[in-house]
């Protein structure tokens, strides 16, 4: 089955700096890769996703890149702000299937 | 706006008790899921259901069962709660089977077994 590894487990950055979180997956049939953000005490919410037919997707200060050959994908947050502090989860899923497999999560702290 | 509602936010139960966690979604989603969230382990799938009365085991089904009698409701059952089931439980739902169908989570249920 699919296995998703996520690094680092914790990340501290200074406000205004960039943050990068990396994930690798094992199932070459996976083709959908969402990222979820979970603020303290709240539910995880989708912030960006990418399908395997594209290599990069951007939405304002966040971007996701995908390298299908190497089976890894990354979340990039630029100009970090204190409200970016949260736990971020990557995940992977096959085209037809219900099962979304999550990474272990990254605690991002943005210091002001 | 999709709403996934978990009926109990905080529960304290005794070892050996039977525990029911209820989840309701209001968007007519086919799929419903139960995840368990533990620090350093991420979100691990316990069970999911892709239709009424249908269920499939996830990665950690041992000690749990589920029930889906109506499309909008998915229940997680701990037949005999144990201390290692102390955790945060997240219900979620999504449309269909194809990629790109966003999974929407509930607020979570914090269960402590003493």
Coordinates of C-alpha atoms in Angstrom, one line a residue, chain B:
Chain B
X1 CA -20.6 25.3 2.7
X2 CA -19.8 21.7 3.6
X3 CA -20.5 20.8 7.1
X4 CA -19.2 17.7 8.9
X5 CA -20.4 17.5 12.4
X6 CA -19.1 15.3 15.2
X7 CA -21.6 15.1 18.0
X8 CA -19.1 14.9 20.9
X9 CA -16.0 17.1 21.2
X10 CA -14.7 15.8 24.5
X11 CA -15.3 12.4 26.1
X12 CA -13.9 10.6 29.1
X13 CA -14.7 6.9 29.3
X14 CA -13.6 4.0 31.4
X15 CA -11.6 1.0 30.2
X16 CA -14.0 -1.6 28.9
X17 CA -16.8 0.7 28.1
X18 CA -18.5 0.7 24.7
X19 CA -18.0 4.1 23.0
X20 CA -20.0 5.6 20.1
X21 CA -18.6 8.5 18.1
X22 CA -21.2 10.0 15.7
X23 CA -20.6 11.9 12.6
X24 CA -23.1 13.6 10.2
X25 CA -22.4 15.4 6.9
X26 CA -24.9 17.6 5.1
X27 CA -23.5 17.5 1.5
X28 CA -24.8 14.2 0.2
X29 CA -21.2 12.8 0.0
X30 CA -20.8 9.2 -0.9
X31 CA -17.6 8.7 1.1
X32 CA -17.1 9.0 4.8
X33 CA -14.0 8.3 6.8
X34 CA -12.8 7.9 10.4
X35 CA -9.2 8.9 11.1
X36 CA -7.2 8.9 14.3
X37 CA -4.7 11.7 15.0
X38 CA -1.8 11.2 17.3
X39 CA 1.3 13.4 17.6
X40 CA 4.1 12.3 15.3
X41 CA 1.9 9.8 13.5
X42 CA -0.2 12.0 11.4
X43 CA -3.7 11.0 10.4
X44 CA -4.3 7.3 10.2
X45 CA -7.3 5.8 8.6
X46 CA -9.4 3.5 10.8
X47 CA -12.4 2.7 8.5
X48 CA -14.1 4.2 5.5
X49 CA -17.4 3.8 3.8
X50 CA -18.2 4.5 0.1
X51 CA -21.9 3.8 0.4
X52 CA -24.7 3.1 2.8
X53 CA -24.1 -0.2 4.6
X54 CA -20.7 -0.5 2.9
X55 CA -17.4 -0.4 4.9
X56 CA -13.8 -1.1 4.3
X57 CA -10.9 -1.4 6.8
X58 CA -8.3 1.3 6.8
X59 CA -4.8 1.0 8.2
X60 CA -5.6 0.5 11.9
X61 CA -9.1 -1.1 12.2
X62 CA -8.3 -3.3 15.2
X63 CA -10.5 -2.6 18.2
X64 CA -12.9 -0.5 16.2
X65 CA -16.1 -1.1 14.1
X66 CA -18.3 1.2 12.1
X67 CA -21.9 1.6 11.1
X68 CA -23.4 3.5 8.2
X69 CA -27.2 3.0 8.1
X70 CA -27.9 6.3 6.4
X71 CA -25.9 8.2 3.8
X72 CA -25.3 11.2 6.0
X73 CA -24.3 9.4 9.2
X74 CA -21.2 7.4 10.0
X75 CA -20.6 6.0 13.4
X76 CA -17.3 4.8 15.0
X77 CA -17.7 2.1 17.7
X78 CA -15.1 1.1 20.3
X79 CA -16.5 -2.2 21.5
X80 CA -14.4 -2.2 24.7
X81 CA -12.4 0.9 25.1
X82 CA -8.7 0.6 26.1
X83 CA -6.2 3.3 27.3
X84 CA -4.3 3.0 24.0
X85 CA -7.4 4.3 22.2
X86 CA -7.0 7.7 23.9
X87 CA -6.7 10.0 21.0
X88 CA -8.3 12.6 18.7
X89 CA -10.7 11.1 16.2
X90 CA -11.5 12.9 13.0
X91 CA -14.5 12.2 10.8
X92 CA -14.4 13.3 7.2
X93 CA -16.4 13.0 4.0
X94 CA -15.9 13.4 0.2
X95 CA -17.7 13.0 -3.1
X96 CA -17.2 9.9 -5.3
X97 CA -14.0 8.1 -6.0
X98 CA -12.1 10.1 -8.5
X99 CA -9.1 12.2 -7.7
X100 CA -9.5 15.8 -6.7
X101 CA -12.5 15.3 -4.5
X102 CA -11.7 17.3 -1.5
X103 CA -12.0 15.6 1.9
X104 CA -13.7 17.7 4.5
X105 CA -13.1 17.1 8.1
X106 CA -15.1 17.5 11.2
X107 CA -13.9 19.4 14.3
X108 CA -12.6 16.2 16.0
X109 CA -13.6 14.3 19.1
X110 CA -11.0 14.1 21.9
X111 CA -11.4 10.7 23.7
X112 CA -9.7 9.9 26.9
X113 CA -9.9 6.4 28.2
X114 CA -9.1 6.0 31.9

